[in-house]
Amino acid sequence: MIKNFNILIFIFFVFFVFIVSEIRSKIFIHNYSYIREEENHLIFILFFTMLFVIIPVIFMTIYFSYKYNENNKNKIYNPNWKDSYIIESIIWILPIIIIFFLSIISINSTKSLDPRKNINSINKTIEIDVVSLDWCWLFIYPNHKIATINEVSFPINTPIKFNLTSGTVMNSFFIPNLGSQIYTMPGAKTKLYLIANHSGIYKGFSSNYSGNGFSGMKFSVIVFENNNKFFNWIKDVKKSKNSLENMNNFYNLQINRKNREIEYFSNVCPNLLNNVISKFNCIN
């Protein structure tokens, strides 16, 4: 029995090491932004805090299975045992401490990672308006009067303020490598602040099922290593012959075209985002 018990302990240890290494490789090393780094730090704390509960439970399950097995001739038979103040204290006090600790962390993290909270930086915040459509994403740069379909770009270490709404049904704006997701809703505007600490090309998509064609609702996120490359990209967009000068141009975008390619628009009418929001308020 001792040999079997040791084998069980060894299997548990290997399984534990495997789980920890997988979590570290899949989640913790991909810190491409301040928000993502803070979220990973929070997950790391919560994960190891919960191990104070999970490990003793697994260990006791294995230990009791061994100790009170019918083949164990050395087990102690104690039918008159009633209770233990030591055991009662452990099973009540430890969970209370853990819940209190997790509550404090959750409250502080909810405040610090509020998607509407501005990110402090020496660089000036860039505003990008986002409109979810069927079945694509429209990104508008109001200060540069340009727009793109299924591609958004910005420089590294620069806070980005996304103003989001939907031109059709509700969707969910999500760039996993950079941080939080947030919903886009028709007739309403939400805000999301993000910042990228590493240049590169990332993937964005809708994480909320919104009907037929949903699987093609993806976009590219290009993070440039400096402002010069970002402004060169803006110059390329301004060379486009396409434009969004009025709402009729915008309504043409709402024609259902699945798996839409990246498109550029060199001229955009002012306050396009607010006009999209207003059309739902007028209906109501």
C-alpha atoms as one frame of an Amber mdcrd trajectory, in Angstrom:
protein
   0.000   0.000   0.000   2.875   2.346   0.759   4.194   1.834  -2.740   0.791
   2.625  -4.302   0.446   5.717  -2.149   3.844   6.994  -3.259   2.858   6.421
  -6.898  -0.304   8.467  -6.412   1.668  11.305  -4.827   4.142  11.219  -7.700
   1.333  11.344 -10.312  -0.241  14.271  -8.494   3.070  16.147  -8.398   3.697
  15.601 -12.146   0.143  16.697 -12.960   0.557  19.840 -10.835   3.860  20.794
 -12.519   2.294  20.215 -15.951  -0.715  22.446 -15.180   1.469  25.264 -13.814
   3.861  25.150 -16.792   0.961  25.139 -19.293  -0.718  28.108 -17.626   2.567
  30.015 -17.575   3.306  29.294 -21.256  -0.228  30.018 -22.477  -1.037  33.096
 -20.431   1.609  34.708 -18.299   4.447  35.269 -20.786   2.360  37.173 -23.381
   2.451  40.622 -21.833   2.101  42.993 -24.777   0.357  45.810 -22.903   0.008
  47.411 -19.497  -3.589  46.195 -19.125  -2.698  42.636 -20.091   0.236  42.634
 -17.655  -2.012  43.766 -14.805  -4.636  41.138 -15.700  -2.001  38.403 -15.810
  -0.692  39.541 -12.427  -4.229  39.317 -11.024  -4.786  35.830 -12.476  -1.421
  34.735 -11.064  -2.373  35.849  -7.527  -5.859  34.285  -7.709  -4.495  31.017
  -9.076  -1.911  30.506  -6.337  -4.301  31.672  -3.637  -6.799  29.003  -4.658
  -4.036  26.398  -4.430  -4.224  26.814  -0.634  -7.636  25.155  -0.934  -7.168
  22.816  -3.879  -3.868  21.193  -2.842  -4.999  20.180   0.693  -8.274  18.812
  -0.722  -6.493  16.696  -3.333  -3.902  15.560  -0.822  -6.540  14.549   1.747
  -8.528  12.711  -0.930  -5.487  10.612  -1.794  -4.407  10.202   1.828  -7.832
   9.155   3.165  -8.350   6.781   0.260  -5.157   5.076   1.278  -5.530   5.215
   5.058  -9.123   3.967   5.279  -8.914   1.378   2.561 -10.245  -1.968   3.756
  -6.938  -3.636   2.947  -5.040  -1.327   5.305  -4.609  -3.483   8.419  -3.025
  -0.635  10.392  -5.955   1.751  10.189  -7.432   3.071  13.436 -11.086   2.257
  14.063 -12.648   4.997  16.211 -16.482   4.790  16.044 -17.045   7.097  19.081
 -15.236  10.085  17.571 -17.550  13.169  17.508 -15.731  16.380  16.635 -12.465
  18.304  16.757 -12.023  21.986  17.545  -8.768  22.039  15.639 -10.343  20.697
  12.444 -13.400  22.977  12.831 -11.112  26.006  13.238  -9.084  25.151  10.131
 -12.033  24.471   7.817 -13.762  27.740   8.820 -10.962  30.256   9.449  -8.860
  29.456   6.374 -11.723  29.963   3.824 -12.754  33.200   5.576  -9.202  34.554
   5.305  -8.991  33.540   1.626 -12.380  35.098   0.755 -11.452  38.328   2.549
  -8.094  38.442   0.750  -9.656  37.790  -2.681 -12.364  40.399  -2.033  -9.788
  43.117  -1.345  -7.837  42.206  -4.485 -11.006  42.089  -6.615 -12.192  45.516
  -5.428  -8.813  47.170  -6.058  -8.398  45.474  -9.456 -11.907  46.444 -10.569
 -11.069  50.091  -9.874  -7.574  50.082 -11.388  -8.586  48.124 -14.541 -11.777
  50.070 -15.233 -11.943  50.190 -19.081 -13.158  53.830 -18.854 -10.123  54.890
 -16.824  -7.494  56.921 -18.656  -3.967  55.482 -18.872  -1.227  57.838 -17.709
   1.569  58.334 -20.225   3.995  60.996 -21.435   2.504  60.506 -24.927  -0.739
  62.153 -25.996  -3.821  59.911 -26.155  -5.113  59.012 -29.629  -8.893  58.778
 -30.122 -10.307  56.113 -32.448 -14.036  55.688 -33.079 -15.171  52.097 -33.586
 -18.441  50.971 -35.234 -19.335  47.288 -35.468 -21.250  46.417 -38.636 -22.464
  43.306 -40.494 -19.847  41.661 -40.706 -16.886  43.956 -40.293 -15.361  46.639
 -38.087 -15.206  50.318 -39.053 -12.392  52.364 -37.437 -12.564  56.164 -37.669
  -9.720  58.563 -36.830 -11.664  61.817 -36.217  -8.531  63.983 -35.815  -7.100
  62.769 -39.135 -10.474  62.424 -40.953  -9.706  58.935 -42.223 -11.328  55.534
 -41.696 -10.520  51.880 -42.281 -12.341  48.581 -42.480 -10.941  45.633 -40.497
  -7.598  47.294 -39.715  -6.611  49.577 -36.860  -3.134  51.039 -36.275  -1.406
  53.152 -33.668   2.124  53.736 -32.288   3.730  51.941 -29.375   3.506  53.264
 -25.772   0.644  55.590 -26.709  -2.688  55.448 -24.849  -5.608  54.729 -27.163
  -9.135  55.847 -26.360 -11.674  53.754 -28.263 -15.186  55.253 -28.572 -17.399
  52.336 -29.488 -20.905  51.805 -30.803 -22.744  49.416 -33.127 -24.417  50.157
 -36.440 -26.492  46.982 -36.265 -26.660  44.382 -33.491 -24.639  44.100 -30.280
 -21.061  42.844 -30.643 -17.989  42.538 -28.459 -14.715  44.339 -29.234 -11.744
  42.265 -28.128  -7.960  42.384 -28.731  -6.731  39.505 -26.508  -3.035  40.425
 -26.530  -3.710  43.997 -25.392  -6.349  43.532 -22.717 -10.011  43.992 -21.896
 -13.021  43.342 -24.116 -16.067  45.580 -24.179 -19.498  45.434 -25.829 -20.684
  47.637 -28.686 -24.402  48.425 -28.579 -26.681  50.229 -31.067 -27.726  53.689
 -29.872 -25.110  53.805 -27.101 -21.435  54.770 -26.774 -18.894  53.026 -24.581
 -15.228  53.754 -23.917 -12.168  51.555 -23.697  -8.583  52.624 -22.965  -5.703
  50.399 -24.107  -1.959  50.783 -24.593   0.563  48.536 -26.360   4.067  48.106
 -24.924   5.375  46.017 -27.831   5.201  46.646 -31.568   3.762  43.975 -33.845
   0.646  42.748 -35.563  -2.102  41.363 -33.351  -5.528  39.883 -33.950  -8.859
  41.377 -32.923 -12.341  39.949 -33.251 -15.858  39.943 -31.880 -16.186  37.625
 -28.888 -19.985  37.872 -28.893 -21.918  35.675 -31.352 -23.974  37.986 -33.559
 -25.416  35.742 -36.262 -24.551  34.324 -39.656 -21.171  35.675 -40.840 -19.883
  36.126 -37.281 -16.822  33.927 -37.911 -15.460  36.463 -40.435 -15.764  39.404
 -38.064 -12.034  39.823 -37.432  -9.566  42.683 -37.785  -5.811  43.343 -37.739
  -4.129  45.487 -35.096  -0.828  47.050 -36.204   1.335  48.594 -33.468   4.102
  50.706 -35.004   7.476  51.070 -33.291   7.456  54.884 -33.653   5.245  57.834
 -34.640   6.898  58.300 -38.036   5.707  54.909 -39.257   2.242  55.634 -37.899
   2.029  58.930 -39.806   3.314  57.208 -42.956   0.459  54.738 -42.598  -1.989
  57.662 -42.346  -0.547  59.096 -45.573  -1.157  55.746 -47.288  -4.780  55.746
 -46.110  -5.262  59.299 -47.434  -4.278  58.087 -50.909  -7.432  55.990 -51.100
 -10.169  57.009 -53.549 -12.899  55.784 -51.207 -14.606  58.196 -48.835 -17.368
  58.381 -46.212 -18.610  61.909 -46.830 -22.235  61.324 -45.831 -24.568  58.812
 -44.217 -25.496  57.306 -47.586 -21.853  56.181 -47.937 -22.117  54.709 -44.460
 -25.348  52.834 -45.253 -23.607  51.260 -48.245 -21.133  49.711 -45.792 -23.985
  47.906 -44.070 -24.611  45.717 -47.092 -23.884  42.229 -45.841 -20.551  41.071
 -47.220 -18.962  38.204 -45.343 -15.178  37.922 -44.942 -14.649  41.508 -46.006
 -11.165  42.653 -47.052  -9.271  45.610 -45.529 -10.434  48.940 -46.980  -9.231
  52.550 -46.559 -11.250  55.794 -46.675  -9.403  59.075 -47.256 -12.188  61.416
 -46.167 -14.797  61.022 -43.420 -17.679  63.339 -42.535 -17.379  64.979 -39.085
 -19.185  63.359 -36.134 -19.892  60.134 -38.028 -19.933  58.148 -34.768 -22.537
  60.460 -33.200 -24.644  60.336 -36.375 -24.650  56.520 -36.224 -25.751  56.648
 -32.585 -28.434  59.280 -33.333 -30.159  57.189 -36.008 -31.211  54.668 -33.314
 -32.349  57.407 -30.927 -34.508  58.905 -33.709 -36.157  55.515 -34.262 -37.000
  55.297 -30.575
